[in-house]
mmCIF file of C-alpha atoms and ligand atoms in Angstrom:
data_model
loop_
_atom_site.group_PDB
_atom_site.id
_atom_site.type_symbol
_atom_site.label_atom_id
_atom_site.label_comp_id
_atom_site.label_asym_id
_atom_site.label_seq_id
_atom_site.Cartn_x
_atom_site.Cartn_y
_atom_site.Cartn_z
ATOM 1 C CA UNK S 41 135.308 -18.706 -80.192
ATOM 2 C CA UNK S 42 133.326 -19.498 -82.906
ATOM 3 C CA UNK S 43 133.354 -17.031 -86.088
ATOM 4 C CA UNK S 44 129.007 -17.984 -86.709
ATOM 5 C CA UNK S 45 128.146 -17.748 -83.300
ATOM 6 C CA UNK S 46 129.880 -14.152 -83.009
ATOM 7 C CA UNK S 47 127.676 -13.451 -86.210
ATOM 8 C CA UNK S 48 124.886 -14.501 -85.161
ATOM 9 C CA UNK S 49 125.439 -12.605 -81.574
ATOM 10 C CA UNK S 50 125.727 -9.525 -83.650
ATOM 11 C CA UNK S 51 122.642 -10.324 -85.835
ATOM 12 C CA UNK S 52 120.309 -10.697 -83.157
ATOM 13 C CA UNK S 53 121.591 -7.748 -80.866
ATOM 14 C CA UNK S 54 121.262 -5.438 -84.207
ATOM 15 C CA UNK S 55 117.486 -6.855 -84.644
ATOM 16 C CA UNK S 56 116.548 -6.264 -81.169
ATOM 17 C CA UNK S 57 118.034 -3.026 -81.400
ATOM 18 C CA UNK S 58 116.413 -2.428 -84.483
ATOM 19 C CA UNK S 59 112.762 -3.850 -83.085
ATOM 20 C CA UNK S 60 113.503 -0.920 -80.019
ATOM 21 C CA UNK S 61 114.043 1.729 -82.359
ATOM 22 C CA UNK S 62 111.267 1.083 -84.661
ATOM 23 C CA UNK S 63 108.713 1.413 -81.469
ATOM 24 C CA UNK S 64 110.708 4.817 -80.364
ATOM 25 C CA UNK S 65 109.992 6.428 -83.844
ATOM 26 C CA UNK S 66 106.330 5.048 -84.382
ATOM 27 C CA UNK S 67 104.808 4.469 -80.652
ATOM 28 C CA UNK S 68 107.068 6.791 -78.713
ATOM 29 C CA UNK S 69 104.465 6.682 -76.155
ATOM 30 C CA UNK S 70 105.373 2.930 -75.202
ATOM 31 C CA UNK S 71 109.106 3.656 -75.486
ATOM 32 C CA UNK S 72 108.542 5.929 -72.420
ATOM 33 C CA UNK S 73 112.002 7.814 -72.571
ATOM 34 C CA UNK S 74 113.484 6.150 -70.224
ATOM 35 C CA UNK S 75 117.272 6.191 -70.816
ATOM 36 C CA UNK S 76 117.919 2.839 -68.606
ATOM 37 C CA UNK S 77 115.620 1.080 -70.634
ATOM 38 C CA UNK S 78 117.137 2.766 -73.936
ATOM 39 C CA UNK S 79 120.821 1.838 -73.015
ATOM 40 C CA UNK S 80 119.921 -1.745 -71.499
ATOM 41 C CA UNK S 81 117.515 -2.761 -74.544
ATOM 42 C CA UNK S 82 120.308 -1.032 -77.446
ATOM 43 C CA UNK S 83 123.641 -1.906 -76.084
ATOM 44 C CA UNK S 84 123.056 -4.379 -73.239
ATOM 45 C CA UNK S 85 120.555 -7.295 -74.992
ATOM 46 C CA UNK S 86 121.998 -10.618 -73.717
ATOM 47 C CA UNK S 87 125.467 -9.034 -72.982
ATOM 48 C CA UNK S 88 125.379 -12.453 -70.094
ATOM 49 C CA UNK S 89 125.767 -14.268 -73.184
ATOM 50 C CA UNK S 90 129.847 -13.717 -73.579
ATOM 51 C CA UNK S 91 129.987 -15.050 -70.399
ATOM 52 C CA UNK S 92 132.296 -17.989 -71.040
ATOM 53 C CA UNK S 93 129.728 -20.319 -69.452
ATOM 54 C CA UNK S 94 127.314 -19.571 -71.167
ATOM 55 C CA UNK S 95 129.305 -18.622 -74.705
ATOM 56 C CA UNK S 96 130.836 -21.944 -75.030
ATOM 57 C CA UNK S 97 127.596 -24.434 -74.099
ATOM 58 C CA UNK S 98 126.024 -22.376 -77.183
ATOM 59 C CA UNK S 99 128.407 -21.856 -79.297
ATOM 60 C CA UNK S 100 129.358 -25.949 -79.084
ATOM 61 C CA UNK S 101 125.559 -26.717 -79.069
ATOM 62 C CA UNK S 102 124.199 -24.641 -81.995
ATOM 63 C CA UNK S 103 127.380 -24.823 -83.927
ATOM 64 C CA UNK S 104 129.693 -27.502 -83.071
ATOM 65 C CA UNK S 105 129.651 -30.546 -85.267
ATOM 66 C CA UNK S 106 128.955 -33.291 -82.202
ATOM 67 C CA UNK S 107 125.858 -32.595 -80.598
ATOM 68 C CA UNK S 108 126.510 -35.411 -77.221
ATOM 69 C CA UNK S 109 124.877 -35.858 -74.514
ATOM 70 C CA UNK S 110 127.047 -33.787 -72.388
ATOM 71 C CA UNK S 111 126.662 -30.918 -74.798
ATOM 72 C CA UNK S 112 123.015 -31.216 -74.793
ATOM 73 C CA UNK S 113 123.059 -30.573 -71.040
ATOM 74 C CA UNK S 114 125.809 -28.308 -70.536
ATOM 75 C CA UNK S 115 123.466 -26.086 -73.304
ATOM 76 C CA UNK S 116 120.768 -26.576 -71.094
ATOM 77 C CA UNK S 117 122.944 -25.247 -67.569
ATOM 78 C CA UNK S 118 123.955 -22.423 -69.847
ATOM 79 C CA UNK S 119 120.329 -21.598 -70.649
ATOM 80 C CA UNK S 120 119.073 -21.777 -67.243
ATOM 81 C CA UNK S 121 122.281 -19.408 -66.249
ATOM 82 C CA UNK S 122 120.956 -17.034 -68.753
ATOM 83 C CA UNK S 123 116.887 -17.067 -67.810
ATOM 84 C CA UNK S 124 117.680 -16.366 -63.953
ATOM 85 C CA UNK S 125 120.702 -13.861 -64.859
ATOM 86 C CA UNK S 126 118.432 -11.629 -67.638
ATOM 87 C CA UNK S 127 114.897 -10.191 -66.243
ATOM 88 C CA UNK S 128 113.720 -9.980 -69.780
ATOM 89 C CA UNK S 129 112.909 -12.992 -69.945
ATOM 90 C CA UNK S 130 109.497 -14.127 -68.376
ATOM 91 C CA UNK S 131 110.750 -17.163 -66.440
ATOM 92 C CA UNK S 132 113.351 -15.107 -64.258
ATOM 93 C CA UNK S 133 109.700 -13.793 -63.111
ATOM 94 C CA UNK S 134 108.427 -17.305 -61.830
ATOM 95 C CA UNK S 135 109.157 -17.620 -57.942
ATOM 96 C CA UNK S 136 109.377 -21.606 -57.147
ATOM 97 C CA UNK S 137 109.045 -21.573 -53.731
ATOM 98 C CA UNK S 138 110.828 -24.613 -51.320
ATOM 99 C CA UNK S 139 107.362 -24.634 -49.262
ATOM 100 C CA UNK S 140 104.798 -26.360 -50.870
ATOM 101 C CA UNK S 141 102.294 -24.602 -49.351
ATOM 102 C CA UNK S 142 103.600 -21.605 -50.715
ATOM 103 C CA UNK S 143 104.364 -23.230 -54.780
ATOM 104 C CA UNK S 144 104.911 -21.199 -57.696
ATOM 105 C CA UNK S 145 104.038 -17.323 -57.088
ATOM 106 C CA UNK S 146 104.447 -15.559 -60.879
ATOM 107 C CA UNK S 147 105.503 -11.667 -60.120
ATOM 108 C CA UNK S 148 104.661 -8.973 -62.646
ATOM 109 C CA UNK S 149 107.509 -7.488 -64.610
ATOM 110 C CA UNK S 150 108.940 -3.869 -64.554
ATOM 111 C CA UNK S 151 107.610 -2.150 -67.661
ATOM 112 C CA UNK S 152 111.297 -2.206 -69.348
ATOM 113 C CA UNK S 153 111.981 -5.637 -69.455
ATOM 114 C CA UNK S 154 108.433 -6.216 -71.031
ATOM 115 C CA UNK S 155 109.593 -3.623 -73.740
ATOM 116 C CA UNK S 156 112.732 -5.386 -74.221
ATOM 117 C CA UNK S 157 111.213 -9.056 -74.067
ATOM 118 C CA UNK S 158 108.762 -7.874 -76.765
ATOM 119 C CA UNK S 159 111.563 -6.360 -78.771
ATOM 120 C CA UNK S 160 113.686 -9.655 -78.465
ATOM 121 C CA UNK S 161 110.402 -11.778 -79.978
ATOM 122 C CA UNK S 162 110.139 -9.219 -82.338
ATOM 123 C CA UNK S 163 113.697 -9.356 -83.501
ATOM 124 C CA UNK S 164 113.117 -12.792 -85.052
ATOM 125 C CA UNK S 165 110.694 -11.375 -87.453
ATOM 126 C CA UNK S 166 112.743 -8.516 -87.932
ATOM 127 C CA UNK S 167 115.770 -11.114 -88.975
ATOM 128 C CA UNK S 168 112.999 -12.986 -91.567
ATOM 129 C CA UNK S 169 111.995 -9.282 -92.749
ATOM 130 C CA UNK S 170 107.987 -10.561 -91.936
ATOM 131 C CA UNK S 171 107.390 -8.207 -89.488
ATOM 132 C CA UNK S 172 103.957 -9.921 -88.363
ATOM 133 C CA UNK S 173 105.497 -12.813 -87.691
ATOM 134 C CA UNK S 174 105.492 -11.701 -84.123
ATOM 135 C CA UNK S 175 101.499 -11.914 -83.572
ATOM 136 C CA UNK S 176 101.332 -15.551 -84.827
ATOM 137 C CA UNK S 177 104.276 -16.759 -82.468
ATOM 138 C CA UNK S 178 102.313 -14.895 -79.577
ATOM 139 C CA UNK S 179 99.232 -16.664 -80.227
ATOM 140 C CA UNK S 180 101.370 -20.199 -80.521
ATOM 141 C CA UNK S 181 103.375 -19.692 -76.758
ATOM 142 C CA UNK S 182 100.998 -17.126 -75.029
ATOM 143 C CA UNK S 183 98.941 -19.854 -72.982
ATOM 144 C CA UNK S 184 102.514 -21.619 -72.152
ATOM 145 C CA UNK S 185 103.769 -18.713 -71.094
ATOM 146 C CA UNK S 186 103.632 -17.668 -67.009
ATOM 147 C CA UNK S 187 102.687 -14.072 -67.238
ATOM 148 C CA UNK S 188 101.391 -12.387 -64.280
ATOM 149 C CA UNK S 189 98.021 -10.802 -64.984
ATOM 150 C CA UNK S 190 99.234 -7.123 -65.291
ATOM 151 C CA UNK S 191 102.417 -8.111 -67.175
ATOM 152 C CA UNK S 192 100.000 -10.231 -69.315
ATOM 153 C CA UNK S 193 97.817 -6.959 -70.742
ATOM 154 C CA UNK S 194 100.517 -4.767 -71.070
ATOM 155 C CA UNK S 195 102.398 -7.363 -73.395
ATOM 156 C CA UNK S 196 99.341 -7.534 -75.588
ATOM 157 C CA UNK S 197 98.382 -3.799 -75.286
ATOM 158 C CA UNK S 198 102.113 -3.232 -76.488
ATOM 159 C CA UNK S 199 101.649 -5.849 -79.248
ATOM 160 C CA UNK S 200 97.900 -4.649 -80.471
ATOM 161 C CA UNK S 201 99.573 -1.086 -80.596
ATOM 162 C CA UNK S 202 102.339 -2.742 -82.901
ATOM 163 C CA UNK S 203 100.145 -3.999 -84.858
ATOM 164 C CA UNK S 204 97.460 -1.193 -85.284
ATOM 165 C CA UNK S 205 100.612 1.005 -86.463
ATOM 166 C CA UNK S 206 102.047 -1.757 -89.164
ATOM 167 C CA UNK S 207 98.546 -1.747 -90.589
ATOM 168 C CA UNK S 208 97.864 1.674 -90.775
ATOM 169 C CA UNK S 209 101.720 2.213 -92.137
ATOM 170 C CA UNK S 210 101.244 -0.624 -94.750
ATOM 171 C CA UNK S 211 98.283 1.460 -95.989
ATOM 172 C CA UNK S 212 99.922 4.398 -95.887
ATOM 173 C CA UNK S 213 102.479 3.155 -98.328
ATOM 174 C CA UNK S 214 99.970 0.977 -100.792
HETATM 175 ZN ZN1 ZN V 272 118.018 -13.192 -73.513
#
C-alpha cells in the first residue's frame, strides 16, 4: 500500500465528486435525480480500483521507483481489468466481436455513466482549478474516441451546457 497512491485515490474521487455536485447545483436538469447515479458517481467512482489487481499494477507503475518491463504490462492487465469492469468508461461500450463479419459494433451508453464519464474528465480540471480545461481535452481525444452516435450528442450537449453556465457565471461574478 502505497501512502501517494491512497492520496491520490482520494484526490481524484473528491474531484469527481466535486465535478457531480457542481452540475447538481447549476444544471440540475442534467443531473436528473436519479439516486443510483448520485450514489454510484459520489461514493462509488473507481471503487474496482482497491481491487488488489488492479491497486498494486498502479500503485507499482505510477509510483514505484523501477518502472520494468513486467510492470509496464502488469499496469496495462490492470487497466484493461478496470475499462471492461467500470461502464463509465467509453471502451467497456465497444463490442469486438469473434466473427469478422460481424467486427466492432459501438453500443450507446446509459445516460449515468455518460454523466459520470464527463464528471471523471472534468475532475482533472477541477484538480488544476482551470475549470475549462475540460473543452480543450474534448476537442484533443473526441475523434479517437468510439462514441456511439446518440452517446456522442449527449456528451457534447452535456459539455456545451457546462460551458454556457461557466460563462454566464464568470460574468456574473466580473
Ligand atoms: Zn475509471
Amino acid at each position: 500500500m502505497s501512502f501517494q497512491y491512497d492520496q491520490y485515490l482520494e484526490q481524484h474521487r473528491g474531484n469527481v465528486r466535486r465535478a457531480y455536485e457542481w452540475i447538481c447545483e447549476n444544471l440540475p436538469e442534467l443531473s436528473n435525480g436519479d439516486l443510483s447515479a448520485n450514489f454510484q458517481i459520489q461514493f462509488e467512482h473507481d471503487a474496482s480500483k482497491n481491487n488488489s489487481d488492479e491497486y498494486d499494477a498502479y500503485d507499482a507503475y505510477f509510483y514505484g521507483n523501477n518502472r520494468s518491463y513486467r510492470v509496464m504490462k502488469d499496469y496495462q492487465v490492470a487497466w484493461l481489468l478496470h475499462l471492461h469492469r467500470n461502464p463509465h468508461h467509453w471502451q467497456y461500450w465497444v463490442l469486438i466481436n469473434d466473427d469478422p463479419k460481424e467486427g466492432e459494433v459501438i453500443l450507446e451508453m446509459p445516460y449515468y455513466y455518460i454523466l459520470e464519464m464527463i464528471c471523471d474528465w472534468w475532475s482533472f480540471s477541477w484538480s488544476q482549478g482551470k475549470l475549462d480545461e475540460i473543452f480543450n481535452w474534448y476537442d484533443e481525444h473526441s475523434k479517437y474516441m468510439k462514441l456511439a452516435p446518440k452517446t456522442r450528442k449527449t456528451v457534447e450537449n452535456i459539455l456545451s451546457r457546462i460551458k454556457e453556465k461557466l460563462d454566464e457565471i464568470e460574468h456574473e461574478t466580473r
